[in-house]
Coordinates of C-alpha atoms and ligand atoms in Angstrom, one line a residue:
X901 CA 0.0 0.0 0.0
X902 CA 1.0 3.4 -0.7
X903 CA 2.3 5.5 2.0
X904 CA 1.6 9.2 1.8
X905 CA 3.0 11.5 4.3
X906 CA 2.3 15.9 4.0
X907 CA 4.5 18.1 6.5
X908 CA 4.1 21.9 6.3
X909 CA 6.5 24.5 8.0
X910 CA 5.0 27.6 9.1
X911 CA 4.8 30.4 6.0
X912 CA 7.0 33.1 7.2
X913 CA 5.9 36.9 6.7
X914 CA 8.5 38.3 4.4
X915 CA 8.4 41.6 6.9
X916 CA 12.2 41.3 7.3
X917 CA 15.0 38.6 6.5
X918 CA 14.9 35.2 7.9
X919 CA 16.1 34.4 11.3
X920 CA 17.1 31.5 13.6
X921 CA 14.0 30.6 14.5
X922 CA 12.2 30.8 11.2
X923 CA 15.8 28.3 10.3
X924 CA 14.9 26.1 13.2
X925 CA 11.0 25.3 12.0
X926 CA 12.2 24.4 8.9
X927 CA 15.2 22.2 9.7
X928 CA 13.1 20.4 12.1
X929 CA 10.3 20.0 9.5
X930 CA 13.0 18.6 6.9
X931 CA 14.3 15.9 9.4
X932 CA 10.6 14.6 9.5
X933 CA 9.9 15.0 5.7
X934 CA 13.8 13.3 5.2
X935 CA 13.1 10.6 7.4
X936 CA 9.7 9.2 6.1
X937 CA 11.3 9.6 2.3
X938 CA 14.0 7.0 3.2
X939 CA 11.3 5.1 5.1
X940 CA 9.7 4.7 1.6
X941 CA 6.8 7.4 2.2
X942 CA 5.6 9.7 -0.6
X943 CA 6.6 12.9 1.0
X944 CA 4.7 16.2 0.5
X945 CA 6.8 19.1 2.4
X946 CA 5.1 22.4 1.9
X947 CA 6.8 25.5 3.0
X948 CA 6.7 29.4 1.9
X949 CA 5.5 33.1 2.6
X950 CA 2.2 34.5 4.0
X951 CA 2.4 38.1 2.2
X952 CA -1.0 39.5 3.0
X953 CA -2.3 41.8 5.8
X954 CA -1.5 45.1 7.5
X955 CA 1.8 44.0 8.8
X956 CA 3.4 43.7 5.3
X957 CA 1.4 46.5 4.2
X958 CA 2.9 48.8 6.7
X959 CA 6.1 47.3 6.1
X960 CA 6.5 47.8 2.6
X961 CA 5.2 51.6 2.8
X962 CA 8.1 51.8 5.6
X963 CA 10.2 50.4 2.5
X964 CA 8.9 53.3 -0.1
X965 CA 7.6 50.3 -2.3
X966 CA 4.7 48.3 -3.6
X967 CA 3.3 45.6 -1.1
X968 CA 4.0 43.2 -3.9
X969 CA 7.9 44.0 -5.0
X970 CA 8.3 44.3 -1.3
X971 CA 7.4 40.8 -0.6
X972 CA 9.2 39.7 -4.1
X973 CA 12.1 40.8 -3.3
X974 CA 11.8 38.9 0.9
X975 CA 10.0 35.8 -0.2
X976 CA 13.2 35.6 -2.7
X977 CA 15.5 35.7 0.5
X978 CA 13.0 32.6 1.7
X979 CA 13.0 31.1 -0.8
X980 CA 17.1 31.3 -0.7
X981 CA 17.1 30.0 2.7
X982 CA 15.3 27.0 1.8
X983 CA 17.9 25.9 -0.2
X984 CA 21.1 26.9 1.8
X985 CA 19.4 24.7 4.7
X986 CA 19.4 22.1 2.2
X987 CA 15.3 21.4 2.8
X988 CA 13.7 18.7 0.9
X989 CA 10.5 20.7 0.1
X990 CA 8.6 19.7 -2.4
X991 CA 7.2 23.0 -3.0
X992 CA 7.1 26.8 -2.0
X993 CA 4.1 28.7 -1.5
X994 CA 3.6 32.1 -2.0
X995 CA 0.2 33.5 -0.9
X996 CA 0.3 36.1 -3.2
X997 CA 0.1 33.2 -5.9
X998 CA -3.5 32.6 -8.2
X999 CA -3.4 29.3 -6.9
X1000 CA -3.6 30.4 -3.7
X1001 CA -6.2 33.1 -4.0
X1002 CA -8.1 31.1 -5.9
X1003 CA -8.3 28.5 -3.1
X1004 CA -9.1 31.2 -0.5
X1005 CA -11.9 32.7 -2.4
X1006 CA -13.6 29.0 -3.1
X1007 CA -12.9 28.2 0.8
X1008 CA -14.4 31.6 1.5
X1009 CA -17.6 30.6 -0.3
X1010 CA -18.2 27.1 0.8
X1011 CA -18.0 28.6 4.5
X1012 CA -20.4 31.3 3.3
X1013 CA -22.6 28.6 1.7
X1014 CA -22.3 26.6 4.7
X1015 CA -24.1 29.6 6.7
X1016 CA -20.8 30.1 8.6
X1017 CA -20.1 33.6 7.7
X1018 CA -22.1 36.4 8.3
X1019 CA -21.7 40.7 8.0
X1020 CA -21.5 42.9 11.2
X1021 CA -19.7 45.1 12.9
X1022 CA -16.8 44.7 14.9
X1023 CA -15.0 46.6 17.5
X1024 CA -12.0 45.9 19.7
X1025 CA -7.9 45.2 20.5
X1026 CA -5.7 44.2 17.2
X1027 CA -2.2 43.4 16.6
X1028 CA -0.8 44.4 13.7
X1029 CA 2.4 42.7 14.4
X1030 CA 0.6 39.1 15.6
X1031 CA -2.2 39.8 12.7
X1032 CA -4.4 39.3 15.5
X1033 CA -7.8 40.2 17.9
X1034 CA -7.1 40.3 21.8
X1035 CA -10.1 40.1 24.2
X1036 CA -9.7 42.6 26.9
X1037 CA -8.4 40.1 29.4
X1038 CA -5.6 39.2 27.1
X1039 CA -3.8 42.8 27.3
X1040 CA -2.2 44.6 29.8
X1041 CA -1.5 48.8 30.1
X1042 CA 2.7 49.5 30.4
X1043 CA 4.1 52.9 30.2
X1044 CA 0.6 53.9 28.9
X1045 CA 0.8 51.7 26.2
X1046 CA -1.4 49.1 25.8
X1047 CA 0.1 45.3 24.8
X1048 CA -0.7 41.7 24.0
X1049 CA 0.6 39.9 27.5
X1050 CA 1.4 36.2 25.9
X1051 CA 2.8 38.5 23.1
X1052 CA 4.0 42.0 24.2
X1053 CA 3.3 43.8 21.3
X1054 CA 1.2 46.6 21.1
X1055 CA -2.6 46.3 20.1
X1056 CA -4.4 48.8 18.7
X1057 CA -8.0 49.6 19.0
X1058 CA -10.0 49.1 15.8
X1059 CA -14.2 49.4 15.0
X1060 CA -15.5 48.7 11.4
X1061 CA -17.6 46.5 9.4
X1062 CA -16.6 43.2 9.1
X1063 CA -17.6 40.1 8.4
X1064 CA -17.2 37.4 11.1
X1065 CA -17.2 33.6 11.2
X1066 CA -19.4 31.9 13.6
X1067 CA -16.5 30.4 15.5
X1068 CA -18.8 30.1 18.5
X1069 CA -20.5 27.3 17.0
X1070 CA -17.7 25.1 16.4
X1071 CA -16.9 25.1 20.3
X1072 CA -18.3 22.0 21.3
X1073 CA -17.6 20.3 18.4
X1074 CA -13.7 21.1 18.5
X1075 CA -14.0 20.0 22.3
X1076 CA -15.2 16.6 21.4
X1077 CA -12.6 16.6 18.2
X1078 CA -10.2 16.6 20.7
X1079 CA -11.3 14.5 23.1
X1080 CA -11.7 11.7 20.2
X1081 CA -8.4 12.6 19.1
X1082 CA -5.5 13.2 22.1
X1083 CA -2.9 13.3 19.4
X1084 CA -4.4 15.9 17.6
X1085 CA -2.4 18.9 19.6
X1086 CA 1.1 17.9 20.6
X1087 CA 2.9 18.2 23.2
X1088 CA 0.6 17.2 26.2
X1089 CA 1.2 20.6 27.9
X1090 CA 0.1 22.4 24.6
X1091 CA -3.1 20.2 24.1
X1092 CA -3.9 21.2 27.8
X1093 CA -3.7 25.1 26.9
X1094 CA -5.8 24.9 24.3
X1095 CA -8.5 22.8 25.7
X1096 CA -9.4 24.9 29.1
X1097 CA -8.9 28.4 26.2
X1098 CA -12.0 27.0 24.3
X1099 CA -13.5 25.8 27.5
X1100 CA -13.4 29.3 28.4
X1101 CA -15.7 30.0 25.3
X1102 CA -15.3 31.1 21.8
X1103 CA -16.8 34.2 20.5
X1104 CA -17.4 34.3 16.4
X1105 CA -13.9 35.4 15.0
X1106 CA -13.8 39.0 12.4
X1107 CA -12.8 37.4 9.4
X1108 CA -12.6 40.5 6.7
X1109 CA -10.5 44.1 7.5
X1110 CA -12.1 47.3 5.4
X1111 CA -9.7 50.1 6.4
X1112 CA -6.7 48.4 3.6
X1113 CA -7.0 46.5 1.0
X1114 CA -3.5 44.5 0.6
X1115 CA -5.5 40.6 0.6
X1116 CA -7.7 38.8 -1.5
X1117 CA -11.1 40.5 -1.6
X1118 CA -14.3 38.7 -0.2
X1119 CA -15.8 37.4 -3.1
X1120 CA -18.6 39.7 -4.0
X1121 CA -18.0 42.5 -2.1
X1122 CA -14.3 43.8 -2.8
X1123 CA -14.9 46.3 -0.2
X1124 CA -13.5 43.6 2.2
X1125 CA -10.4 41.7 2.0
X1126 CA -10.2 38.5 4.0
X1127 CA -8.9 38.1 7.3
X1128 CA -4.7 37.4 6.9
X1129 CA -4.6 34.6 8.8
X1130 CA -7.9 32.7 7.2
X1131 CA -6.3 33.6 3.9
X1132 CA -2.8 32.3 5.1
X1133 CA -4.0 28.7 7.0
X1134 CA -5.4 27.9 3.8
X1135 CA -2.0 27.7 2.0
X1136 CA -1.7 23.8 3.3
X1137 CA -4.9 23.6 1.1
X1138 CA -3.9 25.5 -1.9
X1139 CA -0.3 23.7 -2.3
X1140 CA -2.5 20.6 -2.7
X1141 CA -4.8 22.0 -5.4
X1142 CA -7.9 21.4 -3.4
X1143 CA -10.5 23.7 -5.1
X1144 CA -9.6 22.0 -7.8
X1145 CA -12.3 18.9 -6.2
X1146 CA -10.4 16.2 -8.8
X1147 CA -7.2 16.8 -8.0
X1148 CA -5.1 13.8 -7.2
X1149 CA -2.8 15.9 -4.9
X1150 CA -5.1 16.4 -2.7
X1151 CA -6.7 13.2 -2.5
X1152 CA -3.7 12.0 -2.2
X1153 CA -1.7 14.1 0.3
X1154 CA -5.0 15.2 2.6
X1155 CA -5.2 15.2 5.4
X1156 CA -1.9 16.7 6.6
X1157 CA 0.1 14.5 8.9
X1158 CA 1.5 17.0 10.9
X1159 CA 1.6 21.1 10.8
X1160 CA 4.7 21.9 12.5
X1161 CA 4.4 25.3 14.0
X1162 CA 6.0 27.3 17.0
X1163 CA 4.1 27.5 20.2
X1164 CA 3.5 31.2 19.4
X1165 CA 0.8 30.3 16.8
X1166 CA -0.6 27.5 18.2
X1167 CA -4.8 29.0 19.1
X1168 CA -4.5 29.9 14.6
X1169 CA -3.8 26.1 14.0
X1170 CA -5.5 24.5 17.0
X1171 CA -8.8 26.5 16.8
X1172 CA -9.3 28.8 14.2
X1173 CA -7.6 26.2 11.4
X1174 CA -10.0 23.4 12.5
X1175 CA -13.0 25.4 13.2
X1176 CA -12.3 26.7 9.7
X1177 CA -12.4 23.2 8.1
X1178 CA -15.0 21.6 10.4
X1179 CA -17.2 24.3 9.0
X1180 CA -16.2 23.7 5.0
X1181 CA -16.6 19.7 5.6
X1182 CA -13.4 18.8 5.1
X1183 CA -11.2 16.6 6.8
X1184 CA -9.0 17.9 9.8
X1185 CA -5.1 17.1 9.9
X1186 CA -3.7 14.5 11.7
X1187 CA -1.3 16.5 14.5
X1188 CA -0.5 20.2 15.1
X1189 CA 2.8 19.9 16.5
X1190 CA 4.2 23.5 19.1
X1191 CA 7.9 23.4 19.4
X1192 CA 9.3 25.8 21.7
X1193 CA 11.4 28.8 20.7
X1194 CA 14.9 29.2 19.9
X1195 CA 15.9 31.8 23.0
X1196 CA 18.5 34.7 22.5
X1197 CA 19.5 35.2 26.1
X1198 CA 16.3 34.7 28.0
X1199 CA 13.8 36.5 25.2
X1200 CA 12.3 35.3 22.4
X1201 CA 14.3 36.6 19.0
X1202 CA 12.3 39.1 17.4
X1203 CA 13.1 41.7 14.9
X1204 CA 11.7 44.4 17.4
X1205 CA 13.6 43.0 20.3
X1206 CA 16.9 43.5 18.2
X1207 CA 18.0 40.2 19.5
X1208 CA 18.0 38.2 15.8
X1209 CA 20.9 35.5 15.3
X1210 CA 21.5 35.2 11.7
X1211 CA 21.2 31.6 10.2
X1212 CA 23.7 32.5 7.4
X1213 CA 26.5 34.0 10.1
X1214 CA 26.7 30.8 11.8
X1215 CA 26.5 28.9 8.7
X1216 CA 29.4 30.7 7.2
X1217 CA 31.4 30.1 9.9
X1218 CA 30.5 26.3 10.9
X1219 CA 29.2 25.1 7.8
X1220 CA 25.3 24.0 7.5
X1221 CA 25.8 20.6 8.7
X1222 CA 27.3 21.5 12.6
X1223 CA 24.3 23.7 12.7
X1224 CA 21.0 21.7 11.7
X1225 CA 22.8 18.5 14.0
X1226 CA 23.2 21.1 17.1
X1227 CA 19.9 22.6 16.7
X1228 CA 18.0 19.2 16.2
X1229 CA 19.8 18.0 19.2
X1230 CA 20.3 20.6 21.5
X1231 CA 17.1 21.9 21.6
X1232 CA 14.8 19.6 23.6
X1233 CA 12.2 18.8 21.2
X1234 CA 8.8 21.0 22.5
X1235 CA 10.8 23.1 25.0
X1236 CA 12.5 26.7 24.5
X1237 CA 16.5 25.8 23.7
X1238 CA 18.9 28.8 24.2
X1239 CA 21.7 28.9 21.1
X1240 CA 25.3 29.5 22.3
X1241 CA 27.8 29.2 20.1
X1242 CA 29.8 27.2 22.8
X1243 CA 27.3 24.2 23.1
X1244 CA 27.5 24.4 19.2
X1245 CA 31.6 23.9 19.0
X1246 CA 31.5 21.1 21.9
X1247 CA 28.8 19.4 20.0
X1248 CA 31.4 19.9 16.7
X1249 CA 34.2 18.8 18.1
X1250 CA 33.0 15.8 20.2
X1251 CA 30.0 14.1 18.4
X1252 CA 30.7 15.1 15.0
X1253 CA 34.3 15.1 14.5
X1254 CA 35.3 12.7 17.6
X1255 CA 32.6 9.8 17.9
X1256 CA 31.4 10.4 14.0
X1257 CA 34.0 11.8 11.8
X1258 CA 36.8 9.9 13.8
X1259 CA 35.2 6.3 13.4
X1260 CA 34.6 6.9 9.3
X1261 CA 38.1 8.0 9.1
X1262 CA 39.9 5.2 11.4
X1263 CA 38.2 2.1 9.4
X1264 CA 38.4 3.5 6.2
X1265 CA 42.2 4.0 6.9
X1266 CA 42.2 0.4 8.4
X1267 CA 40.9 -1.0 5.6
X1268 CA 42.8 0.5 2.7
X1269 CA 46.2 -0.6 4.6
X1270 CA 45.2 -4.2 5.8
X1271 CA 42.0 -5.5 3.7
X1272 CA 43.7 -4.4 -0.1
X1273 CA 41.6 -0.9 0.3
X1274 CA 38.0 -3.1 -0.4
X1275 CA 35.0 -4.5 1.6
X1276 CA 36.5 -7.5 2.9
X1277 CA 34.4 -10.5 1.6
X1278 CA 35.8 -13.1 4.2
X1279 CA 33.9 -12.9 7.2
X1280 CA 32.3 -14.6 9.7
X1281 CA 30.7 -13.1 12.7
X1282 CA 31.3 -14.2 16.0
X1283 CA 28.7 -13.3 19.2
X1284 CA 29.7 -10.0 19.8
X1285 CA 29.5 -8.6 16.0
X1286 CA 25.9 -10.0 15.8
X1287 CA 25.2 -8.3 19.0
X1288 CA 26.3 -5.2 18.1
X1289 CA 24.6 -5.1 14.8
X1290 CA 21.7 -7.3 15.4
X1291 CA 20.5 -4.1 17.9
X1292 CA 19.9 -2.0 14.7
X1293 CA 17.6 -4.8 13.4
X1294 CA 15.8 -4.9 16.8
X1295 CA 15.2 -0.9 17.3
X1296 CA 13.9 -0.3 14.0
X1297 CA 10.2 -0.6 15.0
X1298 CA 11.0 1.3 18.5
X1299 CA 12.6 4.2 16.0
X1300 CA 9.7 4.5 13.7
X1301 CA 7.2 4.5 16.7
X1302 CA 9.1 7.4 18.5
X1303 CA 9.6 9.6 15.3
X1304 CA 6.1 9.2 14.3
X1305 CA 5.8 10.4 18.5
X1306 CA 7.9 13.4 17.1
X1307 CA 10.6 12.2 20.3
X1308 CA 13.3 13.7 18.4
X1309 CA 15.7 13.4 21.7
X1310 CA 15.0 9.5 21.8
X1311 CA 16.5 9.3 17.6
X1312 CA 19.4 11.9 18.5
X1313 CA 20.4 9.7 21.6
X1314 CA 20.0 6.6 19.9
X1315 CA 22.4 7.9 17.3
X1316 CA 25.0 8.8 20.3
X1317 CA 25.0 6.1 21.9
X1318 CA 25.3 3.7 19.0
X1319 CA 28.7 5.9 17.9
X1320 CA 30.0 5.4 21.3
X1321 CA 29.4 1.6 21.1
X1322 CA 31.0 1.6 17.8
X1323 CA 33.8 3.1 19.1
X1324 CA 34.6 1.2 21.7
X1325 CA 33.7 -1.9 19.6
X1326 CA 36.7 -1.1 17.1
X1327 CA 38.4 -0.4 20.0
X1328 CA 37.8 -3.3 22.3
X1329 CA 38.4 -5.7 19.5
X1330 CA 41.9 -4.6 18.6
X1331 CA 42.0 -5.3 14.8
X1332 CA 45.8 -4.3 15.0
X1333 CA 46.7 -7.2 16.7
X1334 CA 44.9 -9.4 13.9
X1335 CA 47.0 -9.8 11.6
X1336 CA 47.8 -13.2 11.8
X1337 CA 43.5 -14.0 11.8
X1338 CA 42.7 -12.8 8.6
X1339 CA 39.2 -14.1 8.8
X1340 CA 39.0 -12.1 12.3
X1341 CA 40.8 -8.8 11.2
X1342 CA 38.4 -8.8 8.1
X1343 CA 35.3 -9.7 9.8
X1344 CA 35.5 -6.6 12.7
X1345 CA 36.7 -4.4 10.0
X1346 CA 33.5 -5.6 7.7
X1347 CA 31.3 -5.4 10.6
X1348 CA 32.4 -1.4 11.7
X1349 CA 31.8 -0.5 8.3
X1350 CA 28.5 -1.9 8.4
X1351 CA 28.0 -0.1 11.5
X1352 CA 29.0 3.1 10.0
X1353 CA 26.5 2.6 6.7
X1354 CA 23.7 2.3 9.4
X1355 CA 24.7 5.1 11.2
X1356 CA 24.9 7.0 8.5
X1357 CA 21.8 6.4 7.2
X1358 CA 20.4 7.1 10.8
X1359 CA 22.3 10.1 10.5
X1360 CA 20.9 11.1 6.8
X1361 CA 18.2 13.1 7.8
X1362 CA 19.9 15.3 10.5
X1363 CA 23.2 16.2 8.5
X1364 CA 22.3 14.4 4.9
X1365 CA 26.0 16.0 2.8
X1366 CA 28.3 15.1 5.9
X1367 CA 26.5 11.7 5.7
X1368 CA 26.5 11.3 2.1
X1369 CA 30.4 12.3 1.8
X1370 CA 31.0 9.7 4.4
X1371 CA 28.7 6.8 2.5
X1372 CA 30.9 7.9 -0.5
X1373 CA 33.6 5.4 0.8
X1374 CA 31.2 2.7 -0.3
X1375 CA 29.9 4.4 -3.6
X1376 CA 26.1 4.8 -2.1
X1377 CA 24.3 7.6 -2.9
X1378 CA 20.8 9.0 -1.4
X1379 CA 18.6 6.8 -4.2
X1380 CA 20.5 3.5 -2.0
X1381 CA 19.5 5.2 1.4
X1382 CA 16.4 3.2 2.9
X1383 CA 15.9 2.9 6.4
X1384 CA 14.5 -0.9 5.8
X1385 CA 18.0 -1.5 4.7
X1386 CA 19.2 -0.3 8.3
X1387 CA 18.2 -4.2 9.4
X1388 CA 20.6 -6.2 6.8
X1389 CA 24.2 -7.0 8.4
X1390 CA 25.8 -7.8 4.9
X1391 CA 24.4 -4.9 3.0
X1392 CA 28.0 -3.6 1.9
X1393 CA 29.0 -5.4 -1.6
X1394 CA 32.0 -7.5 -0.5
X1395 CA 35.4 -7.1 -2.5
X1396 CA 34.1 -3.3 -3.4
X1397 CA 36.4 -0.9 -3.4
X1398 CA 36.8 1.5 -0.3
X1399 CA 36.9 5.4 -1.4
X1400 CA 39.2 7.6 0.5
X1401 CA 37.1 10.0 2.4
X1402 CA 37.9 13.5 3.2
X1403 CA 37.7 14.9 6.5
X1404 CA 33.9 15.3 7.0
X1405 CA 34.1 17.8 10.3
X1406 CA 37.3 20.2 11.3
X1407 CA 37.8 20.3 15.2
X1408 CA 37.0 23.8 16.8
X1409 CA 39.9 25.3 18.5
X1410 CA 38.6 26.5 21.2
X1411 CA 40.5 29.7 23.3
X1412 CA 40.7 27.6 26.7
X1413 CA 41.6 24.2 24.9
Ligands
LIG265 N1 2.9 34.0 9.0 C1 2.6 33.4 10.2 C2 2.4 31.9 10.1 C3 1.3 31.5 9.2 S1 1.2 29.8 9.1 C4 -0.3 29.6 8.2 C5 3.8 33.7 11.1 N2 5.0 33.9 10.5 S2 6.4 34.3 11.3 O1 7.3 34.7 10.2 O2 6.2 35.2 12.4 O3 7.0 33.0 11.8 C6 6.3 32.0 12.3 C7 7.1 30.8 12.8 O4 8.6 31.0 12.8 C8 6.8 30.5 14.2 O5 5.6 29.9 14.4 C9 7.9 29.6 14.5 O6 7.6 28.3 13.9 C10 9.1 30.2 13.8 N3 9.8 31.1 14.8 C11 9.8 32.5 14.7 N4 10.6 32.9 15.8 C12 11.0 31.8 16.5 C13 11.9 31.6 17.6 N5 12.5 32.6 18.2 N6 12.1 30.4 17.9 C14 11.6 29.3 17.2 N7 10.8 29.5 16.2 C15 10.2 30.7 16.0 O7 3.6 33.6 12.3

């Protein structure tokens, strides 16, 4: 049977360049999409802009320049990023795109259809820079100013027509959706917050803005252009051609198997996003996933709090690789993770270049002196080779279970720890002093290199060029990665020759070393 797996990012606003924590969502959302695609899934990954709305409006007329050439020029810089984090995705979105209006406006109708949507008026707190409506409980007075407290930014006060969704109605509904469904909002603590803030009751959500018009106008009355953040959810929709009722993407790909979002804009994707498709009949997605933020010092990076690490600064000087492994491990998967440049040279120097790049480099060089520089082809295991790679075989189940658990720290740790063993395994079994067992000297050379193909694969989706310059030793490329694979102990084509490697990770010098 075919396996289908869809995986969106967040779509960034193009207000300003690309920081850390736009990098993070996507490198996160790339190790999922990178994992199922060796695990033999048809992978959908779906990231891109949300250009729409007040916030981009008032940011391009900040710039001097069109709302459009504005986001042109900062989806471009996305769209850059994409590729210099080495993503798998399958496809960009833009929501300034006719594929995407289109969608909105037939979305916008069905809801309308549906009796969902009606015309009123609206008063009350907004946030240009969160694109959204705060309740009077939800802000607080500093300095005379008036802010969001989850979000600290300032709200404004706003009355004008608008036309509003009956969100109000979906309440019970979306309490028994998730009741039915636990693993709809993850993690735990998330699904918690969510729960007791539509216990607390939903009132019907303004869904139209009249005072600008950079959006996609209501159908029918162009007065109106549609709420940012209705227009933007329904990207996940658009990407899979769904007005479009035939269309074998979206039969294919729908429902979406996870949303990966930060925590930040969890109530758009939790409520509003399922109280949106509830209402137009359509299926709801599998999981809405809330990873924490990516701290600079103890705050939240934002581009108003001046505290923005840039992606590309640490790439140039580490190199991508050290930087998607540290933040996929050092971040506790679902918690806030504070970046420090010195976590991110210990992690360089003793994971990647110590326990990873060290073992690659050690047996290759092994084998080209003592096994004629190719996969040695007589070997026969004894009790501790099988034990050591027979464990791959036996976790492969228990790895598939936890990443489909999104329990990133279990894979990481599981990665560690099986460098470590294969450390102390070459170590322990003293090749060196083989030399007059060929049989024996071949068979723990045979069986490290095995070890390093699986981790390697393991290691695919976290850093996929280190690990595809270390799999060069044995001619694979990423068509020959399958996890499946991961379970064979004589997967290596015996009498092959060995490549020479290069160095795959450069140890920091640190100043107190
Ligand atoms: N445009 C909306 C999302 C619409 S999705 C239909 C938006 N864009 S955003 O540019 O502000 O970025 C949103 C996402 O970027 C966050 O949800 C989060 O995934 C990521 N991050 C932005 N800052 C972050 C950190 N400091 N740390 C981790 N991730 C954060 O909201």
């Amino acid at each position: 049977m075919d396996k289908n797996f869809y995986i969106t990012t967040p779509i960034y606003y193009p207000s300003a360049k690309p920081h850390m924590g736009h990098a993070y969502s996507s490198i996160i959302a790339d190790f999922f999409a990178r994992f199922k695609s060796i695990d033999n899934y048809n992978v959908y990954f779906l990231t891109g802009t949300d250009e729409h709305g007040l916030k981009i409006q008032r940011s391009a007329e900040k710039a001097g320049m069109h709302p459009q050439k504005f986001c042109d020029n900062i989806s471009e810089t996305f769209k850059n990023l994409s590729k210099t984090l080495n993503l798998s995705n399958t496809d960009f979105i833009r929501t300034t795109e006719d594929r995407h209006k289109k969608t909105v406006q037939y979305l916008w109708n069905e809801l309308e259809k549906n009796d969902d949507i009606y015309l009123s008026n609206y008063s009350g707190w907004y946030s240009v820079s969160d694109e959204a409506f705060y309740n009077e409980d939800e802000i607080e007075e500093i300095d005379g100013k008036k802010i969001s407290i989850s979000s600290k930014s300032s709200v404004e006060w706003i009355e004008e027509e608008s036309y509003f969704f009956r969100l109000s109605k979906w309440e019970k509904p979306l309490l028994k959706f998730y009741e039915k469904n636990p693993e709809f909002i993850s993690p735990e603590s998330r699904r918690n917050e969510v729960i007791s803030f539509v216990k607390s009751g939903l009132k019907d959500l303004s869904v139209s803005r009249k005072t600008f018009s950079w959006g996609i106008p209501v159908p029918k009355n162009n007065n109106h252009v549609i709420y940012v953040w209705l227009d933007a959810l329904t990207n996940y929709l658009s990407a899979l051609n769904y007005s479009d009722t035939d269309d074998y993407l979206f039969k294919k790909f729908w429902p979406a198997s996870i949303h990966l979002i930060g925590k930040d804009i969890l109530r758009f994707h939790a409520i509003y996003w399922p109280a949106f498709l509830l209402a137009a009949k359509i299926d709801l997605p599998l999981k809405v996933y809330g990873h924490g933020w990516i701290l600079s010092g103890e705050e939240k990076m934002s581009k108003s709090k001046g505290n923005i690490l840039d992606p590309l600064e640490i790439i140039d000087q580490y190199g991508l690789d050290p930087l998607r492994y540290y933040l996929i491990k050092e971040v506790s998967f679902g918690n806030d993770g504070n970046i420090s440049q010195e976590r991110l040279e210990d992690c360089i120097n003793s994971d990647l270049a110590n326990n990873y790049g060290n073992l690659c480099q050690r047996v290759t060089a092994f084998a080209i002196k003592n096994c004629d520089g190719k996969i040695p082809s007589q070997i026969k295991f004894n009790k501790d080779d099988l034990l050591i790679l027979n464990k791959y075989k036996d976790n492969l189940e228990k790895i598939r279970l936890k990443i489909d658990e999104q329990n990133i720290n279990f894979y990481i740790d599981y990665i560690v720890n099986s460098l470590f063993e294969a450390n102390k395994y070459f170590n322990d079994q003293e090749p060196w002093k083989k030399k007059d067992d060929p049989i024996r000297l071949n068979t723990i050379v045979y069986t490290t290199l095995e070890i390093v193909r699986k981790v390697s694969f393991l290691l695919n989706p976290i850093i996929p060029d280190s690990s595809l310059k270390a799999l060069k030793m044995f001619n694979l490329s990423q068509k020959d990665i399958k996890f499946e694979s991961i379970k064979e102990n004589e997967f290596l084509s015996k009498g092959s020759k060995i490549n020479k490697i290069d160095i795959l990770f450069k140890k920091i010098e640190k100043k107190n070393d």
